GROMACS .gro file of C-alpha atoms in nm:
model
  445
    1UNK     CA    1   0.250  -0.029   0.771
    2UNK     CA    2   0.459   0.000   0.450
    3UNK     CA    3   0.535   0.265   0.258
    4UNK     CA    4   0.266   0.291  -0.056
    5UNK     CA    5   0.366   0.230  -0.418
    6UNK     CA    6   0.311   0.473  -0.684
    7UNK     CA    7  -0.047   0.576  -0.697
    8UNK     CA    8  -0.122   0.638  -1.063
    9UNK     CA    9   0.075   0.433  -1.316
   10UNK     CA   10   0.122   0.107  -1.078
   11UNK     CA   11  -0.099  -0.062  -1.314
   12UNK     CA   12   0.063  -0.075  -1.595
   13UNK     CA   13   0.325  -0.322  -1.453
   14UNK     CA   14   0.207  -0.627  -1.610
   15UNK     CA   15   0.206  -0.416  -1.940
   16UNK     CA   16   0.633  -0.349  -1.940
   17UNK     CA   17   0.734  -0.709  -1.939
   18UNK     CA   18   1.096  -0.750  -1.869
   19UNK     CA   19   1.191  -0.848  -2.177
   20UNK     CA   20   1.411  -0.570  -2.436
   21UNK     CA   21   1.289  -0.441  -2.722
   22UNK     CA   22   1.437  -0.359  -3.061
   23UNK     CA   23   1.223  -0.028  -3.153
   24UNK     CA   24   1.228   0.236  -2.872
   25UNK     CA   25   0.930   0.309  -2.704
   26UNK     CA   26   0.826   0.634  -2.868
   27UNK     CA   27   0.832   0.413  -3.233
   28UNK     CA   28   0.662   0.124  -3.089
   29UNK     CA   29   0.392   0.368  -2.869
   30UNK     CA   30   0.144   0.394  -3.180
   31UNK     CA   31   0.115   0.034  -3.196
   32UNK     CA   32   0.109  -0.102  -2.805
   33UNK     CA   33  -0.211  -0.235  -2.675
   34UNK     CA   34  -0.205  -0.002  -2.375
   35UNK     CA   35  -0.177   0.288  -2.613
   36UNK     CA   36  -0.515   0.167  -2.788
   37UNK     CA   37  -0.660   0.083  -2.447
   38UNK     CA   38  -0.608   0.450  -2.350
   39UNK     CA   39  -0.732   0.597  -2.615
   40UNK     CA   40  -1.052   0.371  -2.603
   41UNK     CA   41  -1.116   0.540  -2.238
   42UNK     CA   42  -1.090   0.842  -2.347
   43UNK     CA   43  -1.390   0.759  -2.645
   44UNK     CA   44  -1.572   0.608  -2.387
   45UNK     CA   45  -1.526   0.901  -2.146
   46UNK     CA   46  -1.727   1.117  -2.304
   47UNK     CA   47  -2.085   0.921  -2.308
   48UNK     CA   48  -2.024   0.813  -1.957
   49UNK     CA   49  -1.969   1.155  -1.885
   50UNK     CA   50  -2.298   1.269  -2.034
   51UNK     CA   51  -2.458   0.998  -1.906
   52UNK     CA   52  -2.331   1.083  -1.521
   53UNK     CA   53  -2.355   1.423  -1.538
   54UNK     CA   54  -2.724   1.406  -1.676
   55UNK     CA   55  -2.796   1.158  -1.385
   56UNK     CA   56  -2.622   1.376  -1.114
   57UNK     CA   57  -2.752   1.693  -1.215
   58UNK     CA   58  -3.114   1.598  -1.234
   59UNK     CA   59  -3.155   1.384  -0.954
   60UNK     CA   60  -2.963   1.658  -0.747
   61UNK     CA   61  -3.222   1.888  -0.834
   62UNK     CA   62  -3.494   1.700  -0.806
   63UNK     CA   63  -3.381   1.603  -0.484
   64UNK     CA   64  -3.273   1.968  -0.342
   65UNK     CA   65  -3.618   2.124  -0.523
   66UNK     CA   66  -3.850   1.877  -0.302
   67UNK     CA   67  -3.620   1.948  -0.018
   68UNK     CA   68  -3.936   2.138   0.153
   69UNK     CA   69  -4.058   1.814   0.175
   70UNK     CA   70  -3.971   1.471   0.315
   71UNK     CA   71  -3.933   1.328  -0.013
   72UNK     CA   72  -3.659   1.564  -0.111
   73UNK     CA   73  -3.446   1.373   0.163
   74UNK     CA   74  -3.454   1.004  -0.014
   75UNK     CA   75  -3.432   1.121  -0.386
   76UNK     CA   76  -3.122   1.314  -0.243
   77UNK     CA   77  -3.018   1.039  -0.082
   78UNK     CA   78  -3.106   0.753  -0.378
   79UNK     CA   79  -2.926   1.027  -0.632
   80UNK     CA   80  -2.572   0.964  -0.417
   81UNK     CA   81  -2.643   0.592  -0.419
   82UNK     CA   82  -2.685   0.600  -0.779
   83UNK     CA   83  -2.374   0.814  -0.759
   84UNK     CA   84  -2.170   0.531  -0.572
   85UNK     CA   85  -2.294   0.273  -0.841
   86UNK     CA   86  -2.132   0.454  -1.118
   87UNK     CA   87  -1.839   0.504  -0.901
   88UNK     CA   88  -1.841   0.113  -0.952
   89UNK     CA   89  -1.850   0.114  -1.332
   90UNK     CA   90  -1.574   0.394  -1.375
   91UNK     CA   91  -1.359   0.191  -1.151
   92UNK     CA   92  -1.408  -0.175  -1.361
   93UNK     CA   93  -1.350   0.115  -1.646
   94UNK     CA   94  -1.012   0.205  -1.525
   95UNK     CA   95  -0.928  -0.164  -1.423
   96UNK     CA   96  -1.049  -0.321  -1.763
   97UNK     CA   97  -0.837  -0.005  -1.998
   98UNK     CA   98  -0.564   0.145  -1.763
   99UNK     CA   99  -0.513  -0.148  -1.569
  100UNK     CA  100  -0.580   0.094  -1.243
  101UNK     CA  101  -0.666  -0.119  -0.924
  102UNK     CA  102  -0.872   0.123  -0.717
  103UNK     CA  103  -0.994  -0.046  -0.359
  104UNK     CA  104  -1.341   0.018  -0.271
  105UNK     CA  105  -1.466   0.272  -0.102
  106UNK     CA  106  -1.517   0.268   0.272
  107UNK     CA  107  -1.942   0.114   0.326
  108UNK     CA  108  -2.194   0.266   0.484
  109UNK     CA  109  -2.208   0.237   0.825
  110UNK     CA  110  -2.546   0.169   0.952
  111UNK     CA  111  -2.628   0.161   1.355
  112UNK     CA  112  -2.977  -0.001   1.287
  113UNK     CA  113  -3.165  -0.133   0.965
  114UNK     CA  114  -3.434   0.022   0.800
  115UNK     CA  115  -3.494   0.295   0.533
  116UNK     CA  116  -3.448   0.588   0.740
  117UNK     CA  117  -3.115   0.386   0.896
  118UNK     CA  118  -2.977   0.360   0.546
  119UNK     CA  119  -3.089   0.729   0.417
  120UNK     CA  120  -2.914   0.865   0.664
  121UNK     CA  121  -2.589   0.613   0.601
  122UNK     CA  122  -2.576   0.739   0.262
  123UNK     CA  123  -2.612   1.132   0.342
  124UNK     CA  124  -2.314   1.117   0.603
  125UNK     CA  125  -2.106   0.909   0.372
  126UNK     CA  126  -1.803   1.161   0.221
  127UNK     CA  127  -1.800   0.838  -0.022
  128UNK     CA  128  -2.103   0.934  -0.144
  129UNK     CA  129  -2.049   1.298  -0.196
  130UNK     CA  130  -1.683   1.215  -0.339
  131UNK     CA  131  -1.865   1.040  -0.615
  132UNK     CA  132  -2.124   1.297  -0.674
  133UNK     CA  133  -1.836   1.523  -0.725
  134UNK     CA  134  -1.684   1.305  -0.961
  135UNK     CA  135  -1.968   1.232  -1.221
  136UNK     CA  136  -2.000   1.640  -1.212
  137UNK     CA  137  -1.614   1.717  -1.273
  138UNK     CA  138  -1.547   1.435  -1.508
  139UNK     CA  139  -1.803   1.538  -1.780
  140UNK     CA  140  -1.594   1.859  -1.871
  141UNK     CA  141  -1.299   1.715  -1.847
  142UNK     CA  142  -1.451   1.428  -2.057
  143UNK     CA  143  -1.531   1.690  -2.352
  144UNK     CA  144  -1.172   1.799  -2.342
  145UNK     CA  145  -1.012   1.504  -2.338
  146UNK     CA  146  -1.234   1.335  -2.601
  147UNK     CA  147  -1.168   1.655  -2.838
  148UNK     CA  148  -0.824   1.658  -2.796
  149UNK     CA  149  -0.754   1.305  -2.789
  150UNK     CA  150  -0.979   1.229  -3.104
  151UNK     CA  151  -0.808   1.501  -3.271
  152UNK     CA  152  -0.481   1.437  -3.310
  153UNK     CA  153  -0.551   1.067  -3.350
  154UNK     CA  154  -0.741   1.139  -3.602
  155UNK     CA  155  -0.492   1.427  -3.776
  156UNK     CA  156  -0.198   1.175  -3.718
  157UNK     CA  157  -0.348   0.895  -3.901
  158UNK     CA  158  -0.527   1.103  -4.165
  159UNK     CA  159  -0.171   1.280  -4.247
  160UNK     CA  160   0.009   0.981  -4.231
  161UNK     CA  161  -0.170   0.807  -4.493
  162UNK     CA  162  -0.241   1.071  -4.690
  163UNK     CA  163   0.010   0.898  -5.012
  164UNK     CA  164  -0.205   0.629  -4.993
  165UNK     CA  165  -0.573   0.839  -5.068
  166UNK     CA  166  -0.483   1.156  -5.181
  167UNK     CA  167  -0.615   1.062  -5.591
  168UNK     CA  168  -0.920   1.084  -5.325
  169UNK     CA  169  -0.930   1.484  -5.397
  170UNK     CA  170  -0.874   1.498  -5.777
  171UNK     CA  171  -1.086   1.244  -5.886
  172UNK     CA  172  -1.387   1.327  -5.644
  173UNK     CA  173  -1.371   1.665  -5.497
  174UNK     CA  174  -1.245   1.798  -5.794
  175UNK     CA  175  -0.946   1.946  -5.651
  176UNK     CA  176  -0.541   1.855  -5.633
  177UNK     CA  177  -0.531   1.756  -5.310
  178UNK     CA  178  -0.583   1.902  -4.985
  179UNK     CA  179  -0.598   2.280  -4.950
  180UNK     CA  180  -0.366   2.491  -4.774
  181UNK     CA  181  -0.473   2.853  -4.851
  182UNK     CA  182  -0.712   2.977  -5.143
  183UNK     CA  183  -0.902   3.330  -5.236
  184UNK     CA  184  -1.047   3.433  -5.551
  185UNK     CA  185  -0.757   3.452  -5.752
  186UNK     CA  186  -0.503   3.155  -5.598
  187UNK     CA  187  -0.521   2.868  -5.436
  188UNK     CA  188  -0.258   2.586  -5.256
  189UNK     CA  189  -0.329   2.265  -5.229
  190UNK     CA  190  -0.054   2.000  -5.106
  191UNK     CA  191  -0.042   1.833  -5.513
  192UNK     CA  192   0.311   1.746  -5.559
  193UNK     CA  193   0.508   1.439  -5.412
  194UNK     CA  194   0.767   1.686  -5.197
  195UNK     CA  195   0.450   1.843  -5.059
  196UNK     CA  196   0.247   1.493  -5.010
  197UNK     CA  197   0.619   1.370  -4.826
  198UNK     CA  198   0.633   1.659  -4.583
  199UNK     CA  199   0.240   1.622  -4.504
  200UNK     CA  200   0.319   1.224  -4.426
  201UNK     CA  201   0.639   1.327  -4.246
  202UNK     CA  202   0.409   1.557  -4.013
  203UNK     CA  203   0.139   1.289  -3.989
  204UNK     CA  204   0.410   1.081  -3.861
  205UNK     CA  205   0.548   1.271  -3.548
  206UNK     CA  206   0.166   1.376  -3.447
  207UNK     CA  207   0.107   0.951  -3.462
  208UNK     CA  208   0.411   0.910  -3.265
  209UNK     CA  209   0.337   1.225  -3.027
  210UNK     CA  210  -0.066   1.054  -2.970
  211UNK     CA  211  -0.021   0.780  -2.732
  212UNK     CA  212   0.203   1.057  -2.485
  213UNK     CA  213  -0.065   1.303  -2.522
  214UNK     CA  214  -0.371   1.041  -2.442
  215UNK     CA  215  -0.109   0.972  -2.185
  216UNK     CA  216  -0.099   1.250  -2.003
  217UNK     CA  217  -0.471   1.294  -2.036
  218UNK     CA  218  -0.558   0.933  -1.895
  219UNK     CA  219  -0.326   1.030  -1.588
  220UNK     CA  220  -0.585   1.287  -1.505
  221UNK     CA  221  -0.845   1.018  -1.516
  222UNK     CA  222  -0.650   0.830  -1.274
  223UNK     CA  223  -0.615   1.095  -1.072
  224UNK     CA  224  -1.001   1.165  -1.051
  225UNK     CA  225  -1.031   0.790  -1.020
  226UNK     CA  226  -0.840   0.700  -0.770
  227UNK     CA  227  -0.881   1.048  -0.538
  228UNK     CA  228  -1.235   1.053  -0.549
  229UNK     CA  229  -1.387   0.676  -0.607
  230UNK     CA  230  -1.146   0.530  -0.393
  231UNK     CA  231  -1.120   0.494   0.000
  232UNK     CA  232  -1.026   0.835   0.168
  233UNK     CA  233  -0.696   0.890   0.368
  234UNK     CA  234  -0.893   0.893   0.676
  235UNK     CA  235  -1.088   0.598   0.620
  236UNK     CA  236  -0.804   0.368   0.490
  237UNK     CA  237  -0.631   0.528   0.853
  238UNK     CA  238  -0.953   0.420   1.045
  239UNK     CA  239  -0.937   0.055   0.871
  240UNK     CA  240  -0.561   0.048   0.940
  241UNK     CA  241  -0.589   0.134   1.277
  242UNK     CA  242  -0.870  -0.078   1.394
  243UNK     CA  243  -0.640  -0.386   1.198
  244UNK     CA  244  -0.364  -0.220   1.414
  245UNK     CA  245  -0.570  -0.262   1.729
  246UNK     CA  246  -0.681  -0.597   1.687
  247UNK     CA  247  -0.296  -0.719   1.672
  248UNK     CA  248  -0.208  -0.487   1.975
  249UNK     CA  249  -0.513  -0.676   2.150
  250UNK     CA  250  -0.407  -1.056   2.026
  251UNK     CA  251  -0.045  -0.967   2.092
  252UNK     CA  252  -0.121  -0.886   2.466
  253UNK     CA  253  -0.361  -1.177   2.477
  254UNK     CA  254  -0.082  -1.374   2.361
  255UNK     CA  255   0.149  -1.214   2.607
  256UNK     CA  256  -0.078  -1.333   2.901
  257UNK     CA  257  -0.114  -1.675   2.824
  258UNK     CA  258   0.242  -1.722   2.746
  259UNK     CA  259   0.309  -1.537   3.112
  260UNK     CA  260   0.042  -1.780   3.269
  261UNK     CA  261   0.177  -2.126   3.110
  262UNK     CA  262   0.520  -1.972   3.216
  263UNK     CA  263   0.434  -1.916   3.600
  264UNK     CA  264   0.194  -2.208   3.602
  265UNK     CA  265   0.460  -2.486   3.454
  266UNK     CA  266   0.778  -2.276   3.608
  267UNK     CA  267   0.763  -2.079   3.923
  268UNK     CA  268   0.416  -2.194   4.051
  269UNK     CA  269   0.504  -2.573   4.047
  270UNK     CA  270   0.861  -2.510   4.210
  271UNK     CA  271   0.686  -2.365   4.482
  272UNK     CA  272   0.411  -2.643   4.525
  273UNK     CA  273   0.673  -2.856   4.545
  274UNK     CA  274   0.935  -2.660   4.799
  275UNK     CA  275   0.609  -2.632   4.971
  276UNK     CA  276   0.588  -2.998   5.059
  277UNK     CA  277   0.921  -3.060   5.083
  278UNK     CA  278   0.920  -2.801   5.360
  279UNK     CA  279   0.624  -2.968   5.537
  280UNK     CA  280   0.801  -3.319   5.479
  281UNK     CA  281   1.131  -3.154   5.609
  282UNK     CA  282   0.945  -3.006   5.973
  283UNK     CA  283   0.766  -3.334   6.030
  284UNK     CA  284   1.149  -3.513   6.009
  285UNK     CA  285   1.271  -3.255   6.213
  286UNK     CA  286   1.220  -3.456   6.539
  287UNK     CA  287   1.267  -3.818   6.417
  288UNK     CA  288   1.580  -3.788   6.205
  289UNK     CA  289   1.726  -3.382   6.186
  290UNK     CA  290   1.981  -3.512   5.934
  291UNK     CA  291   1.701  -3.639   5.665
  292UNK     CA  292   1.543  -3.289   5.758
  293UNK     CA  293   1.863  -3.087   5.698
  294UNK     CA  294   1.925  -3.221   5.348
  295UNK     CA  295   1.536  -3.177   5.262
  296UNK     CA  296   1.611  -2.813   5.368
  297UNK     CA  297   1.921  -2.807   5.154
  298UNK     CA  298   1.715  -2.981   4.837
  299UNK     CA  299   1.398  -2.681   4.918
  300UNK     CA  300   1.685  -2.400   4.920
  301UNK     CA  301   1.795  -2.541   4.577
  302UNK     CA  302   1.456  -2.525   4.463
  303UNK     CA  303   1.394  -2.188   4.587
  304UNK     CA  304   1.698  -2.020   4.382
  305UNK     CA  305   1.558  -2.211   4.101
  306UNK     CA  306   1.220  -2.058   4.125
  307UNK     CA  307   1.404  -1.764   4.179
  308UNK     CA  308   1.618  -1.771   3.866
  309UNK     CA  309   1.269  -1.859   3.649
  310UNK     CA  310   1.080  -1.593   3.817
  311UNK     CA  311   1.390  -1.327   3.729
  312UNK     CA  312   1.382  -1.450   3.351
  313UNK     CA  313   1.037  -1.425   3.292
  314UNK     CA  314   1.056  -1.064   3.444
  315UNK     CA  315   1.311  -1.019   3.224
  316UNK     CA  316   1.152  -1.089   2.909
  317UNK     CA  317   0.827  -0.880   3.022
  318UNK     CA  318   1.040  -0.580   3.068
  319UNK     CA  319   1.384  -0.571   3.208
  320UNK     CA  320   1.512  -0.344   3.455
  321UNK     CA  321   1.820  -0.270   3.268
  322UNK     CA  322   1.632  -0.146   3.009
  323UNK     CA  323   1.466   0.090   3.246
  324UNK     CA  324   1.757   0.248   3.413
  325UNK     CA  325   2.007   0.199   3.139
  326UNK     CA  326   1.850   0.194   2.787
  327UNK     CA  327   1.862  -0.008   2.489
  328UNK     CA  328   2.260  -0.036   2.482
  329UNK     CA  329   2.289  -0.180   2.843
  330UNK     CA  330   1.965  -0.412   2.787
  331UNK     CA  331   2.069  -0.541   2.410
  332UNK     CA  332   2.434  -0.605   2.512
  333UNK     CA  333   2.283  -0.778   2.846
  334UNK     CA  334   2.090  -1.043   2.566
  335UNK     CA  335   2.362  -1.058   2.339
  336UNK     CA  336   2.581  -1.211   2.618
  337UNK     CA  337   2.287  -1.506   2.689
  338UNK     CA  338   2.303  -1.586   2.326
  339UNK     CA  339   2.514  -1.911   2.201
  340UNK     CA  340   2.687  -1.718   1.955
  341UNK     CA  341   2.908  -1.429   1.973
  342UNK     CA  342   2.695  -1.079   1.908
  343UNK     CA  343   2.863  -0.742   1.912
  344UNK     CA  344   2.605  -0.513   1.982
  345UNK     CA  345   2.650  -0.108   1.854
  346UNK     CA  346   2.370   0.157   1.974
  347UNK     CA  347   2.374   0.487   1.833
  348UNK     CA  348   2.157   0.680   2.024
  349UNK     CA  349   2.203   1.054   2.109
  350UNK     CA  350   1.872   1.002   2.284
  351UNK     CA  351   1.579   0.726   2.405
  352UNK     CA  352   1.260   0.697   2.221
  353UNK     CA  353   0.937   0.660   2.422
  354UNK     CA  354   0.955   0.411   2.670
  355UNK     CA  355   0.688   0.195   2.432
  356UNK     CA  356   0.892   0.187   2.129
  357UNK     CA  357   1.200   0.164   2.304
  358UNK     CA  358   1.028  -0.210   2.468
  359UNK     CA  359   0.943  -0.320   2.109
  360UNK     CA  360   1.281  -0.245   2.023
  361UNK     CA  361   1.422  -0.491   2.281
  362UNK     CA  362   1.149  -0.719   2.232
  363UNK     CA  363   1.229  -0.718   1.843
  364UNK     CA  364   1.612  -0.755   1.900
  365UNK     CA  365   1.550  -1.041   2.191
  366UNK     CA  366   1.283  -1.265   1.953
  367UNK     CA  367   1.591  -1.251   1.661
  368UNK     CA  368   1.867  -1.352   1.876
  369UNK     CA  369   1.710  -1.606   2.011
  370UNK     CA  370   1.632  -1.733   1.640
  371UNK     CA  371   1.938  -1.690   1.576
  372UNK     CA  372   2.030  -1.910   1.884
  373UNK     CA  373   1.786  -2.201   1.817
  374UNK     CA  374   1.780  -2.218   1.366
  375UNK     CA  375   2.080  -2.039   1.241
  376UNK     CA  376   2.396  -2.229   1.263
  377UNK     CA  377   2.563  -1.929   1.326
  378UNK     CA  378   2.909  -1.881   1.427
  379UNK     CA  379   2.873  -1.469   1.518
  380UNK     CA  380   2.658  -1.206   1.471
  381UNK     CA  381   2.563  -0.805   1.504
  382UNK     CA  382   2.328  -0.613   1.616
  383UNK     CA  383   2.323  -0.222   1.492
  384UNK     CA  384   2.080   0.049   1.668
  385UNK     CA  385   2.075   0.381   1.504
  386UNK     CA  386   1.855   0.683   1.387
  387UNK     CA  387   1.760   0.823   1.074
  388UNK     CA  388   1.523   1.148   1.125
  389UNK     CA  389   1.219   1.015   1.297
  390UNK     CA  390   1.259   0.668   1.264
  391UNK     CA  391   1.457   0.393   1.452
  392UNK     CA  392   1.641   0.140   1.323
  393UNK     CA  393   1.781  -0.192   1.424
  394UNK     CA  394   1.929  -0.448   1.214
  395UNK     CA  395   2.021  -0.745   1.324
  396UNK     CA  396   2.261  -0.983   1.106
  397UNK     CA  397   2.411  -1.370   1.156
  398UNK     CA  398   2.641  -1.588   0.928
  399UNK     CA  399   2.379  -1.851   0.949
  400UNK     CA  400   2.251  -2.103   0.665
  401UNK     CA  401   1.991  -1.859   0.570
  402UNK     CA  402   1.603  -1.923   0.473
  403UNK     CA  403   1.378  -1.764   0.698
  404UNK     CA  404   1.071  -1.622   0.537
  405UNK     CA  405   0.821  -1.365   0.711
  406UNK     CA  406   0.555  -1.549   0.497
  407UNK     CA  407   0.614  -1.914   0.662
  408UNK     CA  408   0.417  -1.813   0.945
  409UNK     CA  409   0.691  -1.849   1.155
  410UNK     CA  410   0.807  -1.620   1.452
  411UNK     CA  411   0.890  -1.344   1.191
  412UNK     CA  412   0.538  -1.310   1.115
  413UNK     CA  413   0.475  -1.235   1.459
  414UNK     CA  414   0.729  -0.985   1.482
  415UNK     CA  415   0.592  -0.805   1.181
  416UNK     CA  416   0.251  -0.806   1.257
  417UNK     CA  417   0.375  -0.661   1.626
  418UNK     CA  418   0.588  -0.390   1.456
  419UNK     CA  419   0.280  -0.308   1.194
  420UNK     CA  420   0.061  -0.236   1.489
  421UNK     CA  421   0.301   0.055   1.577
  422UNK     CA  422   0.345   0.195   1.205
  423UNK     CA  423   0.660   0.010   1.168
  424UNK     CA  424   0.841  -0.224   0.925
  425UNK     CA  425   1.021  -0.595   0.886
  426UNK     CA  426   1.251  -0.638   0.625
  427UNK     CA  427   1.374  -0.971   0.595
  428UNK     CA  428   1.671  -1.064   0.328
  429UNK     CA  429   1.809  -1.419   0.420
  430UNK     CA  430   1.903  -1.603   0.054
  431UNK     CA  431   1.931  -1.978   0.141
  432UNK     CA  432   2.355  -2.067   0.241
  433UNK     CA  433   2.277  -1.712   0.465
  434UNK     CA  434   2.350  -1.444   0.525
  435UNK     CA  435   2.033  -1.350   0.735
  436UNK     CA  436   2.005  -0.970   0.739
  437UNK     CA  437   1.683  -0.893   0.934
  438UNK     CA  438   1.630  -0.483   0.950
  439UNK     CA  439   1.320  -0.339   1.166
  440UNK     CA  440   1.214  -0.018   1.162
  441UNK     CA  441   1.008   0.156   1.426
  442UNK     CA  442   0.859   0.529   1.458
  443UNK     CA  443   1.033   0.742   1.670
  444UNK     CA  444   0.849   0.902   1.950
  445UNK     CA  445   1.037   1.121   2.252
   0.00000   0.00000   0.00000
């Protein structure tokens, strides 16, 4: 599982370009097509806000009032469904203006079908709830943010431009301009062209200060968005786990059948054979004992075969070494079967959990022998260390470089495999090589 990007603000990737711009970005802020986008949610905030708090509230009540009797249980129930549907509008709000992707939350999870089935699906849902509590919370913070945003949008522009209208006053309101301060006997009004400059000049640094402060209100919006209409922590765990489970479970499966075509094509026919041979061999034995004694000699050559096969494939299941001894003594026992030279460094003050510690091996086997078959390598290293609660291994060659986790080669399979366990592949392996491969896997005493 990777570590997650930056919740609230990831969005706006597409909007930053990589390309440098003349005008910093507090000049150019007014006039950037995210800033307007913002600034449209927040006008729009306020009647959806209305218009889901008005919904919530009332059908909430209705629903909790007729709660004495069994109709009080659907309305309830329809007034969170109608809940989750404008959770579906505010989020194609946030994607469409603050370019927020927000996943969907987890579905209702319904044993059988039927009313009472799906009633009951949406009263145990915390999806449901979540989004009750958000069309209630957002129409307060709605007001706010539409007052505050409005305003000194508004008083920006309005000061800004004021050279441009201000015969407005004189010739219509019958005033000089607009008014400071005025009682019975005196009056200011902002008439002359110092006072008009310094009223622009203010108007100008609340226009450039308005995108920051619709800014900072739209990251609230996000927040609300993305804590409460999106999946839960738990249920993105749950999801993540059961994905987690399902590799574990095709990984083993794997794991079998490669075992099974291993004994079946390996050891098994050896012994088929040395079986005849032996039978062949003890019928001989009378006729012609020298025929017999080199069919003996041919079955004992068989036998340390088998032998040989049957101690390799043990090997790769789980070694012994790496019982007894650890990851040092098993990873520098592989490093001497590869074809190029490896020098192998473990750092360990400590073993993980037997588990992680297999993985580990397993991981560390799968690249050398990658290494062995693709990489044209002429030496390589293997490194083993810990950083807090996580192990790491990196594993890097001199080879011609390429390999790509997204090829669907091996690599893939050692991802998935160290996903399952809430660890990580890193591959970086530029074509002309190096190949740096670096895994990391929880660690767990």
């Amino acid at each position: 599982m990777a570590t997650e990007y930056a919740r609230y603000g990831h969005g706006y990737a597409a909007d930053r370009g990589h390309r440098r711009h003349r005008l910093p970005a507090g000049l150019r802020a007014p006039f950037e097509a995210r800033s307007w986008r913002e600034f449209g949610y927040v006008l729009l905030g306020l009647p959806m806000g209305i218009l889901m708090f008005t919904y919530a509230v009332t059908m909430v009540s209705l629903g909790a009032g007729l709660l004495v009797t069994f109709v009080g249980v659907p309305v309830l129930a329809a007034a969170l469904a109608g809940c989750r549907g404008i959770g579906v509008l505010e989020r194609a709000r946030a994607r469409g203006l603050l370019r927020l992707e927000v996943a969907e939350p987890e579905p209702l999870r319904m044993k059988r079908h039927g009313v009472l089935a799906w009633t009951g699906a949406v009263l145990k849902s915390g999806a449901s709830w979540r989004a009750l509590l958000y069309s209630v919370l957002q129409f307060p913070w709605s007001v706010f943010s539409f007052v505050v945003g409005l305003t000194v949008w508004s008083v920006g522009w309005t000061l800004l431009t004021y050279p441009l209208w201000f015969w407005v006053f004189p010739m219509w309101a019958g005033q000089g301009g607009i008014q400071l301060y005025g009682d019975e006997h005196h009056r200011v009004f902002l008439d002359n062209p110092f006072e008009i400059g310094v009223t622009a000049l203010v108007g100008l640094l609340f226009t450039l200060a308005t995108p920051w402060i619709v800014r900072a209100l739209t990251m609230v919006d996000r927040v609300l968005v993305h804590g409460l209409l999106g999946p839960s922590r738990l249920s993105a765990r749950v999801v993540e786990l059961e994905s987690d489970r399902g590799t574990v479970v095709d990984t083993a499966a794997a794991d079998l059948r490669r075992i099974e075509r291993d004994l079946h094509d390996g050891a098994q026919a050896r012994l088929v054979a040395l079986a005849m041979d032996l039978g062949l061999a003890k019928e001989k034995l009378a006729e012609d004992p020298r025929a017999a004694a080199r069919m003996v000699d041919e079955a004992h050559g068989e036998v340390k075969t088998a032998l040989q096969e049957l101690r390799d494939l043990a090997r790769g299941i789980h070694p012994a070494v790496l019982t007894d001894r650890g990851l040092d003594a098993a990873l520098s026992s592989v490093a001497s079967r590869c074809t190029v030279p490896v020098s192998v460094d473990v750092d360990l003050a400590e073993r993980p959990a037997p588990a992680i510690e297999g993985i580990a091996y397993f991981t560390v086997s799968e690249l050398l022998q990658n290494i062995s078959k693709h990489s044209g390598a002429r030496s390589a290293s293997v490194d083993v260390w810990r950083v807090e609660d996580r192990l790491m291994l990196q594993v890097v060659d001199d080879g011609v470089g390429g390999a790509d986790v997204s090829a669907g080669s091996g690599l893939a399979g050692l991802a998935g495999r160290l996903d399952a366990v809430d660890g990580i592949l890193v591959v970086d392996s530029p074509a002309g090589g190096p190949t740096r491969v670096t895994a990391e896997l929880p660690w767990r005493r």
